[in-house]
Coordinates of C-alpha atoms and ligand atoms in Angstrom, one line a residue:
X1 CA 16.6 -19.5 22.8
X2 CA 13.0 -18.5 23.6
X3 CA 12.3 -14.6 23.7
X4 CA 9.1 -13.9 24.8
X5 CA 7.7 -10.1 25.2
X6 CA 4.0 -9.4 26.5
X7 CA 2.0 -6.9 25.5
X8 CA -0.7 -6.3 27.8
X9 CA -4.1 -4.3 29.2
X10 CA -5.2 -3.7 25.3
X11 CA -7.5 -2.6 23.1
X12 CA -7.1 -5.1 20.6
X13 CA -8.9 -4.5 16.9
X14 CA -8.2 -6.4 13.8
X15 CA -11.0 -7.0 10.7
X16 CA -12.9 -9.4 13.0
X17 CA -12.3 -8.4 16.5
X18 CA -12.3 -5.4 18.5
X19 CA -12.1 -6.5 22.5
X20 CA -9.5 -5.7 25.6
X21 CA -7.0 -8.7 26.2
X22 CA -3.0 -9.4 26.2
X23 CA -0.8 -11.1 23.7
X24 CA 1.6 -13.5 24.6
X25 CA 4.8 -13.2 22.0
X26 CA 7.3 -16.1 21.5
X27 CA 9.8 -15.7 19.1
X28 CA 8.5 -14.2 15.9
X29 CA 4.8 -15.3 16.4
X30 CA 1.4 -14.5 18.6
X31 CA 2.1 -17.5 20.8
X32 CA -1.6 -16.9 23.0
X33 CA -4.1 -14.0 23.1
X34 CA -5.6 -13.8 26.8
X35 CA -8.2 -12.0 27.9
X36 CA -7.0 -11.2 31.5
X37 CA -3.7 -10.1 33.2
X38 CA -4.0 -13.3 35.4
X39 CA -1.4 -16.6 34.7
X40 CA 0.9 -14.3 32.3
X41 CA 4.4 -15.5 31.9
X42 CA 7.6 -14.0 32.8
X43 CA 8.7 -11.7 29.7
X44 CA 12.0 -10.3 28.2
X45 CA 10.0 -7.3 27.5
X46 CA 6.6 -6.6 28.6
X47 CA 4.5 -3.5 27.5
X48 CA 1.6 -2.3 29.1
X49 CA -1.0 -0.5 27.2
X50 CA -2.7 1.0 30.6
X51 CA 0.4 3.8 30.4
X52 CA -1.1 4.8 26.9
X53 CA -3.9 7.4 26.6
X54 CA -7.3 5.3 26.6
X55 CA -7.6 6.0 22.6
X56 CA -4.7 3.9 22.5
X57 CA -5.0 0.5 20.5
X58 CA -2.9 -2.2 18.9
X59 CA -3.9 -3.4 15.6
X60 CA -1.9 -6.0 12.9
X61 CA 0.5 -4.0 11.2
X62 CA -0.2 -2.8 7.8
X63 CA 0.8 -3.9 4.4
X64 CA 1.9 -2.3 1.6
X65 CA 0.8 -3.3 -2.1
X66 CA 2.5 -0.5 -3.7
X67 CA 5.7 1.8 -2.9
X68 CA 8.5 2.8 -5.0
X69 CA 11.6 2.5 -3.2
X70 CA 13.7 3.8 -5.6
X71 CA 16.6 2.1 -4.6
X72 CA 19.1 0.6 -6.5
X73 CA 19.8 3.5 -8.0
X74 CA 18.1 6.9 -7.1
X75 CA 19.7 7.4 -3.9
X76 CA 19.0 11.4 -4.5
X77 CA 15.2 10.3 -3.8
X78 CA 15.1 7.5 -1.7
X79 CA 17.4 4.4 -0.4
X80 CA 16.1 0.8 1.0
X81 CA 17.4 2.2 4.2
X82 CA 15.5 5.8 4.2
X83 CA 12.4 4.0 3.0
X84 CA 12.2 1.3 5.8
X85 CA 12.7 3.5 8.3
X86 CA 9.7 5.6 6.9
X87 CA 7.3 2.3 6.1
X88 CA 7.5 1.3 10.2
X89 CA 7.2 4.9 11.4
X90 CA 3.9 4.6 9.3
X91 CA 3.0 1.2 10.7
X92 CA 3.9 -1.0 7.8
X93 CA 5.6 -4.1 7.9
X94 CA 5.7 -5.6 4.8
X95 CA 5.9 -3.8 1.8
X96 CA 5.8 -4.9 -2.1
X97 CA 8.1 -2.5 -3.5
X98 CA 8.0 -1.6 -7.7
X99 CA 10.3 -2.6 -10.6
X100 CA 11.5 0.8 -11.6
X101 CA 14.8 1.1 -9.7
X102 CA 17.9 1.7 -11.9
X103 CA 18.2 -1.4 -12.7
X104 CA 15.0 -2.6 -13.7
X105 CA 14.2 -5.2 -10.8
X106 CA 13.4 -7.8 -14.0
X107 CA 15.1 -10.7 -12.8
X108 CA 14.7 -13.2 -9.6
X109 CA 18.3 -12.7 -8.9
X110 CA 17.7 -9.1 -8.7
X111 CA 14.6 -9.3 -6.3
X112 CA 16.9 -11.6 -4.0
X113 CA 19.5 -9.5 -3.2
X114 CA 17.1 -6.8 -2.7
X115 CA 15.4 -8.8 -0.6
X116 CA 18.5 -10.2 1.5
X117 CA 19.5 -6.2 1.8
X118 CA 16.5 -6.2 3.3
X119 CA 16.3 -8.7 5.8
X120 CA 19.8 -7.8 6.9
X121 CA 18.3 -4.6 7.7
X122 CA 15.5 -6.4 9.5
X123 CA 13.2 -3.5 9.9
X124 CA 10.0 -5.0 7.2
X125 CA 9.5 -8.1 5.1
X126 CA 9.8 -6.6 1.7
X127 CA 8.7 -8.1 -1.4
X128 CA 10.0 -6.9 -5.0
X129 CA 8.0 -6.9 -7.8
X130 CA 9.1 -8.3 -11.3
X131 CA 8.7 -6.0 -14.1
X132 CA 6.2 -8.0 -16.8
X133 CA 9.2 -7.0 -19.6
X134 CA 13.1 -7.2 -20.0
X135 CA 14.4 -3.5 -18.9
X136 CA 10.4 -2.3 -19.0
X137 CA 11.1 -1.9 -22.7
X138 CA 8.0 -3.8 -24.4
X139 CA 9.6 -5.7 -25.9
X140 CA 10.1 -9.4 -24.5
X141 CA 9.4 -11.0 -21.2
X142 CA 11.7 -10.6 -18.2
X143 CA 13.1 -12.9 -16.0
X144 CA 9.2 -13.9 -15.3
X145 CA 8.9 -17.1 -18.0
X146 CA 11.7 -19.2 -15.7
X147 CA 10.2 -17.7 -12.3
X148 CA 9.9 -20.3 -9.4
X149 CA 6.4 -19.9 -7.7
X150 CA 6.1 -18.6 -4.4
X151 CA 9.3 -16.3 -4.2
X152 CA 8.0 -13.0 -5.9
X153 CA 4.2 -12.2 -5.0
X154 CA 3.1 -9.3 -7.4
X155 CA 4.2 -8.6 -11.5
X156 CA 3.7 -5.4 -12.3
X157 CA 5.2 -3.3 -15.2
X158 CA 4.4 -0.3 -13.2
X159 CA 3.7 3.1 -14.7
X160 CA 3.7 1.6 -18.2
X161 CA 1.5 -1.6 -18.0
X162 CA 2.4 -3.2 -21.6
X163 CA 1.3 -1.5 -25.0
X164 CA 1.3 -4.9 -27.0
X165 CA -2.0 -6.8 -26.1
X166 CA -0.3 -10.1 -26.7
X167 CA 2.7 -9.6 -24.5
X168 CA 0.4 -8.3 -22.2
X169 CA -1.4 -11.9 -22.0
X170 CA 1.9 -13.8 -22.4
X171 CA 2.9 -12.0 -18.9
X172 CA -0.2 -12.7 -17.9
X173 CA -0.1 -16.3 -18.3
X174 CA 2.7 -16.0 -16.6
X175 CA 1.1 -14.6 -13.7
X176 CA -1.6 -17.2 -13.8
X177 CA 1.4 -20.2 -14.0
X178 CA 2.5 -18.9 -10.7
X179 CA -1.0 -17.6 -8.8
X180 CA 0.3 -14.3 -8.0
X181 CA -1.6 -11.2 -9.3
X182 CA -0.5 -8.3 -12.3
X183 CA -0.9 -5.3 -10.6
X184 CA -1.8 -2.9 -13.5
X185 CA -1.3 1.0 -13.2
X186 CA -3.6 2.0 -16.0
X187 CA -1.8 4.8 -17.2
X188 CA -0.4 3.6 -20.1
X189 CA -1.9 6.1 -23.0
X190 CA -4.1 4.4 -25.8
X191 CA -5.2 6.0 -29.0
X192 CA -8.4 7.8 -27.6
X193 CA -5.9 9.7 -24.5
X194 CA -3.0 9.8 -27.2
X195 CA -5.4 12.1 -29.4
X196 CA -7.0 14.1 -26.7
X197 CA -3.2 15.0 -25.5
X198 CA -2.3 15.7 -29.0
X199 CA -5.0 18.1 -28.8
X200 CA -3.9 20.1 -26.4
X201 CA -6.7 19.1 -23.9
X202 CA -5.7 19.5 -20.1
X203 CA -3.8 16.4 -18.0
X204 CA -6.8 16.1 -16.2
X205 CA -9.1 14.9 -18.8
X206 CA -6.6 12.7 -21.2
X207 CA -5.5 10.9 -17.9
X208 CA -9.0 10.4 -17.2
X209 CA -9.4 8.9 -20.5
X210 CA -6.1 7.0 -19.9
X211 CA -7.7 5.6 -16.8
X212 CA -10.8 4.6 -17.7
X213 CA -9.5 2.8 -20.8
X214 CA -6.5 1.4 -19.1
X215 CA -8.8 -0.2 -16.4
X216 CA -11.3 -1.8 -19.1
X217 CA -8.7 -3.4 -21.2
X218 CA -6.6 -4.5 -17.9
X219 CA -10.0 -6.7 -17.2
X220 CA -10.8 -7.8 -20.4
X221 CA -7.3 -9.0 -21.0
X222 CA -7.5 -10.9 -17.3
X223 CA -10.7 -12.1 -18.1
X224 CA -9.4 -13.5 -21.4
X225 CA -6.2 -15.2 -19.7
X226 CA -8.3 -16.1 -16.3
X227 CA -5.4 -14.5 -13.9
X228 CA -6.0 -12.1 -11.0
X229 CA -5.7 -8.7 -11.7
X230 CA -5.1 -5.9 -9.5
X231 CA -6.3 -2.6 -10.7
X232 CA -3.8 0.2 -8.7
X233 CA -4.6 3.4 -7.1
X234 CA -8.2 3.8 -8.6
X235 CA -8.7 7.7 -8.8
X236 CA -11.9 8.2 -11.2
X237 CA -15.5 7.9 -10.3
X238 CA -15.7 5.6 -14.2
X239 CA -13.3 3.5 -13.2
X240 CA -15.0 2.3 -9.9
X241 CA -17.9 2.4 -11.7
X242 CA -16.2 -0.1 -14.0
X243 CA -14.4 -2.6 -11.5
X244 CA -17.4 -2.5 -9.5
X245 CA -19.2 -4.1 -12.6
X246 CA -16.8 -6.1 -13.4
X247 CA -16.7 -7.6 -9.7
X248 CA -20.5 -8.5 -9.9
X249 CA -20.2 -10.1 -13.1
X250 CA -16.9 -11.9 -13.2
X251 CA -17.1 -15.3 -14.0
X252 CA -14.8 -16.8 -11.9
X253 CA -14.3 -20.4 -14.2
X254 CA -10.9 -19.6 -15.5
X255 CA -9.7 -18.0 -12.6
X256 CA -10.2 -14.6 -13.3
X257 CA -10.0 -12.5 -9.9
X258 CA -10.2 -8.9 -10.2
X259 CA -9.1 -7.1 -6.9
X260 CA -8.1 -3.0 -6.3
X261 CA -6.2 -0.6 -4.2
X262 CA -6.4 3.6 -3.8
X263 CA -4.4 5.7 -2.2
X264 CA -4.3 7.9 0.7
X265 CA -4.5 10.8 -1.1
X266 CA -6.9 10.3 -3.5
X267 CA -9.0 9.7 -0.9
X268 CA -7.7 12.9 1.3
X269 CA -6.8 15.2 -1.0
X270 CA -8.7 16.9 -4.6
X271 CA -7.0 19.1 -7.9
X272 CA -7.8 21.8 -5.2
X273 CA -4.6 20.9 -3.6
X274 CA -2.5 20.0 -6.7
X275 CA -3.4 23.8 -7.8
X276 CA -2.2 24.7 -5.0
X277 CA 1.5 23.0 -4.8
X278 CA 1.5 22.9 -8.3
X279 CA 0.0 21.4 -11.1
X280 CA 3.0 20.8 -13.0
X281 CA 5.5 20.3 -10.3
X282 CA 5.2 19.7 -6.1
X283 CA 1.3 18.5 -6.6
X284 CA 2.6 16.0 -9.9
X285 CA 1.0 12.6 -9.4
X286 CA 0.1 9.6 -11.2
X287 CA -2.7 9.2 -11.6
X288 CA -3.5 13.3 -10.9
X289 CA -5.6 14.5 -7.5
X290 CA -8.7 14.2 -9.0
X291 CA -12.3 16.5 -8.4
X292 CA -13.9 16.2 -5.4
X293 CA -16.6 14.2 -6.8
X294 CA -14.3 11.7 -7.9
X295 CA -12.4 11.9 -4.1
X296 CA -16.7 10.9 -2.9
X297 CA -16.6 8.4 -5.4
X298 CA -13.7 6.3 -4.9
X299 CA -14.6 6.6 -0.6
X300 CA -18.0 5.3 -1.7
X301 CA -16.2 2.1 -3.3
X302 CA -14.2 1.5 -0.4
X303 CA -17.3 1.7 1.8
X304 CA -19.5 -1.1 -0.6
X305 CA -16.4 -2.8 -0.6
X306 CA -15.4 -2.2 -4.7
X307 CA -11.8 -1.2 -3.5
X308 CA -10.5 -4.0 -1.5
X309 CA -7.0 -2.3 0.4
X310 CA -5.4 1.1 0.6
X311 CA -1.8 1.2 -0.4
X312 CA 0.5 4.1 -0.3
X313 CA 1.9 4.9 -3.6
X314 CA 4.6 6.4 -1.6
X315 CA 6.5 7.5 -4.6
X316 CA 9.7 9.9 -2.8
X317 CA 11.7 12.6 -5.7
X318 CA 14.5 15.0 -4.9
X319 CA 12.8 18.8 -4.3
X320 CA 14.4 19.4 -7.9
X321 CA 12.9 16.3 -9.4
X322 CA 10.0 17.6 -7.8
X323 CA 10.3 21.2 -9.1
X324 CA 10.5 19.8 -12.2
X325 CA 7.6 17.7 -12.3
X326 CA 8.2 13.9 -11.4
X327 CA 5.1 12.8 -10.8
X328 CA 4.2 11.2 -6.9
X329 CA 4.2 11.6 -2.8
X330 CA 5.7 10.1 0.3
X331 CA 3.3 8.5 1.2
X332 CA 4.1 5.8 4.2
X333 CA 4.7 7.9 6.8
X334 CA 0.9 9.6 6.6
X335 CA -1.1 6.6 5.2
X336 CA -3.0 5.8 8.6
X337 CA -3.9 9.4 9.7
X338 CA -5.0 10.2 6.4
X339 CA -7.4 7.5 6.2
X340 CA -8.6 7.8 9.8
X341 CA -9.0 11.3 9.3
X342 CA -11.0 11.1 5.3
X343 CA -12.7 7.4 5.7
X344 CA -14.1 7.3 8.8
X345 CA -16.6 10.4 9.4
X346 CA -20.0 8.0 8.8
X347 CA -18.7 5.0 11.1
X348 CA -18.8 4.2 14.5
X349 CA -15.5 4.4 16.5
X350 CA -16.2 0.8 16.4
X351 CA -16.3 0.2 12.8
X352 CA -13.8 2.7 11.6
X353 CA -10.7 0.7 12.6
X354 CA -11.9 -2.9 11.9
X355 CA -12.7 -1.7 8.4
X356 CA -9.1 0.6 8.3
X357 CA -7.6 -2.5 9.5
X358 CA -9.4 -4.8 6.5
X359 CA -8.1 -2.2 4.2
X360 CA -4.6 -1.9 5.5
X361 CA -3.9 -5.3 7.1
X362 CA -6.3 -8.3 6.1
X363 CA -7.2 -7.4 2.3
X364 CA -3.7 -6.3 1.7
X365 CA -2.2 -9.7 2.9
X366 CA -4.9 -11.7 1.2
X367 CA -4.5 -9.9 -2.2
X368 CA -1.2 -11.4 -2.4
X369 CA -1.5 -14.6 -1.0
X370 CA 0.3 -14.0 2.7
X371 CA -2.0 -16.3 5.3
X372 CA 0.4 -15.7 8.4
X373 CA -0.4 -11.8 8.7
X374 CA -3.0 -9.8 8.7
X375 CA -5.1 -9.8 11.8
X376 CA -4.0 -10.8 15.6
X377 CA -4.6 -14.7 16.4
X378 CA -2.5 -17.0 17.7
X379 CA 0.0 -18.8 15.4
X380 CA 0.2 -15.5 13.6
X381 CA 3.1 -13.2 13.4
X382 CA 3.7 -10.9 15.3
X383 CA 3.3 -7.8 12.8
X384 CA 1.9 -5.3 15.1
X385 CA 1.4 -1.7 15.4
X386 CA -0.1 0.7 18.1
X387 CA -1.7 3.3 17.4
X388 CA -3.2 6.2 19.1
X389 CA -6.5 7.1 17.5
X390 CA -7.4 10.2 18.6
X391 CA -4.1 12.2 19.1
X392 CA -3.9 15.1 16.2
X393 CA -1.0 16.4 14.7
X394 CA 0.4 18.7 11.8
X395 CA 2.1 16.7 9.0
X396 CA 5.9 18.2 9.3
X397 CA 8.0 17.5 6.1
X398 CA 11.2 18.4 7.5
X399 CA 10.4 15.5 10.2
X400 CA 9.7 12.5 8.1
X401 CA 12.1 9.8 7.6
X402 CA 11.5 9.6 3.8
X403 CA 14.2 11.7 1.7
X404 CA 11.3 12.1 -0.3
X405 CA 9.5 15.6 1.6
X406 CA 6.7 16.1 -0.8
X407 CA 3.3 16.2 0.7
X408 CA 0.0 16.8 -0.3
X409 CA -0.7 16.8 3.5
X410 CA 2.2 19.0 4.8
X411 CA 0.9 21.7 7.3
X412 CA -2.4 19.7 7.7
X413 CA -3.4 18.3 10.9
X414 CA -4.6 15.1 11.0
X415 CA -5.8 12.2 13.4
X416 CA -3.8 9.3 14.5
X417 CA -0.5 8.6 15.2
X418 CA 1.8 5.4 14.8
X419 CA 3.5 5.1 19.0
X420 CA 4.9 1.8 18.0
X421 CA 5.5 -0.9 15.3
X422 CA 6.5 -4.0 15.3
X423 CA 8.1 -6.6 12.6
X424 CA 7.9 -10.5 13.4
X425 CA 7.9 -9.4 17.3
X426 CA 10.8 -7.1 17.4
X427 CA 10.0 -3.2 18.2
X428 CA 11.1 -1.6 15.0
X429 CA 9.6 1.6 15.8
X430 CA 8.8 3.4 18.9
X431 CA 7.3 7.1 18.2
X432 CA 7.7 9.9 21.3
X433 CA 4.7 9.8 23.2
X434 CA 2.9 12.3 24.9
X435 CA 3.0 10.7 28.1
Ligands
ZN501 ZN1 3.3 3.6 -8.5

């Protein structure tokens, strides 16, 4: 049966386009864009965006390359169910979720019912990753040597990446076999941080050093295997420095693709605030809040284009894991005001959501290979989100739908606000409005 809902009277903004208009929806797809109210169709549900504040606007919803949703198996942080809810009350849709659940998601089989939990829920399109090793030991491959292409889009081995150089290109090839990018964390120690932090120097230099090193071995391994690689949640000024090199001279002949992400907020938030919470506890994050001249330098790489996509990071703990120092935020539910508020000071309204849009939509879906999302033209799905761009509001804790509270944000007011999301044309989401 066909179920069509309207959204009409518009301002419409993806990467390309930014122009008033109405979307036909049929089913799960953007059936017809139309640029006046004229000739539209009967609907099962019709929305008009002329009841909105004029700062409202409807954008493709966004995508996340990186979460930690911590379920099976921490339900004390986080569940599928908790973490949903939070992803489409932030906007996002589909969401590549991390290997280290309890068990380690290092089989297909695993990623599948995962997955099916998910659909059954029917709130995003989520997408496990595949640790690179059995368990994330080190040791051997996982489940990825008999993987069937197209059904897992990211590898990643997460916080660890792989100590062994050759294992490290056998996943690799791996991830070349099946065209899907290694998503590499970069905080896995090496000698030169492994002596620093044996010398008592603080976190915030031997994770620099981690960092840096991590991110120029990631590349020269992906150069020497010719996979894509997908440096996440940049945080030093070096290691922009470092991809943005390597993007310039990347020979491209054996495939090598090099690609990046940050975070929200390292891109809203310094050490300042980590002091602040806590160095050691409730401002714990890998990679650590950096200095403000680092914060500059990784919006600088997002602005020449160096860092391709913002993902979230959003990484929920218990307040006692938190109190006792397990590293990460909740990060969904702020992701869009964060970066409206921090990335947009030197761009015209017009430009600040078609590049926040490239960065949280389009670049996102492209990185892992999803050509039916992304933007708003017909044949699309109908991943949407409206937004209201200039309505400002204090980050409450106690109000997000994470179980995860922690915040380098909480008690900051910031600009934009998710009214309504949603997933493959169903509302998923619908925020109280002021109106
Ligand atoms: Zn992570």
């Amino acid at each position: 049966m066909l179920r069509r809902i309207i959204l009409k009277n518009f301002r419409i903004v993806d990467a390309d386009t930014d122009f008033f208009g109405s979307l036909i929806i049929e089913n799960n797809v953007i059936k017809k864009i139309v640029a006046d109210t004229e000739n539209i169709p009967d609907a099962d549900i019709t929305i008009d965006g002329s009841v909105f504040d004029s700062s409202t606007v409807l954008m493709p919803a966004f995508v996340d390359l990186h979460a930690h949703f911590r379920d099976p198996g921490f339900p004390e942080k986080e569940t599928l169910e908790s973490a949903s809810l939070a992803a489409v009350a932030g906007g996002f849709t589909t969401v590549v979720c991390m290997a280290n659940t309890n068990p380690v998601t290092d089989t297909i089989e695993k990623a599948r019912v995962l997955k099916a939990r998910s659909d059954a829920l029917g709130f995003i399109d989520l997408y496990p990753v595949l640790s690179l090793t059995k368990n994330m030991e080190g040791r051997e491959l996982s489940g990825i040597k008999d993987l069937p292409a197209a059904e897992v889009l990211m590898l990643s081995e997460d916080g660890k990446d792989v100590a062994n150089d050759n294992l490290f290109l056998a996943a690799m090839g791996e991830a070349k076999r099946l065209g899907i990018p290694v998503s590499c964390h970069c905080d896995f120690g090496g000698t030169e941080a492994d002596a620093a932090k044996k010398a008592g120097r603080p976190r915030a230099e031997w994770s620099r050093i981690e960092e840096n090193n991590a991110v120029r071995r990631a590349i020269e391994l992906g150069k020497k295997t010719g996979c894509h690689i997908h440096i996440a949640h940049v945080s030093t000024k070096e290691a922009a420095e470092i991809i943005r090199e390597a993007k310039k001279n990347s020979v491209s002949d054996n495939g090598f693709f090099l690609t990046c992400e940050a975070t929200p907020h390292h891109i809203g938030a310094t050490e300042e605030d980590a002091r602040r919470m806590g160095d050691e506890s409730f401002g714990r994050v890998n990679p650590p809040l950096r200095s403000e001249a680092d914060r500059q330098a990784i919006i600088a790489a997002i602005n020449d284009g160096t860092i391709d996509a913002i993902a979230t990071d959003h990484a929920p703990h218990s307040e006692a894991d938190k109190a006792a120092g397990s590293p990460g935020f909740s990060g969904l539910e702020t992701a869009f005001a964060v970066c409206l508020s921090h990335l947009t000071h030197e761009m015209t309204p017009n430009q600040e959501l078609q590049r926040l849009s490239a960065l949280m939509s389009k670049n996102p879906a492209r990185i892992i290979g999803l050509r039916d999302r992304g933007g708003i033209t017909a044949g699309l799905r109908a991943d949407l989100v409206i937004v209201d761009t200039q309505a400002r509001q204090k980050v409450n804790p106690a109000q997000l739908k994470s179980r995860g509270k922690c915040s380098p944000f909480a008690g900051k007011e910031l600009r934009g606000k998710i009214l309504m999301t949603l997933n493959a044309g169903k509302i998923v989401y619908m925020g109280e409005t002021s109106a």
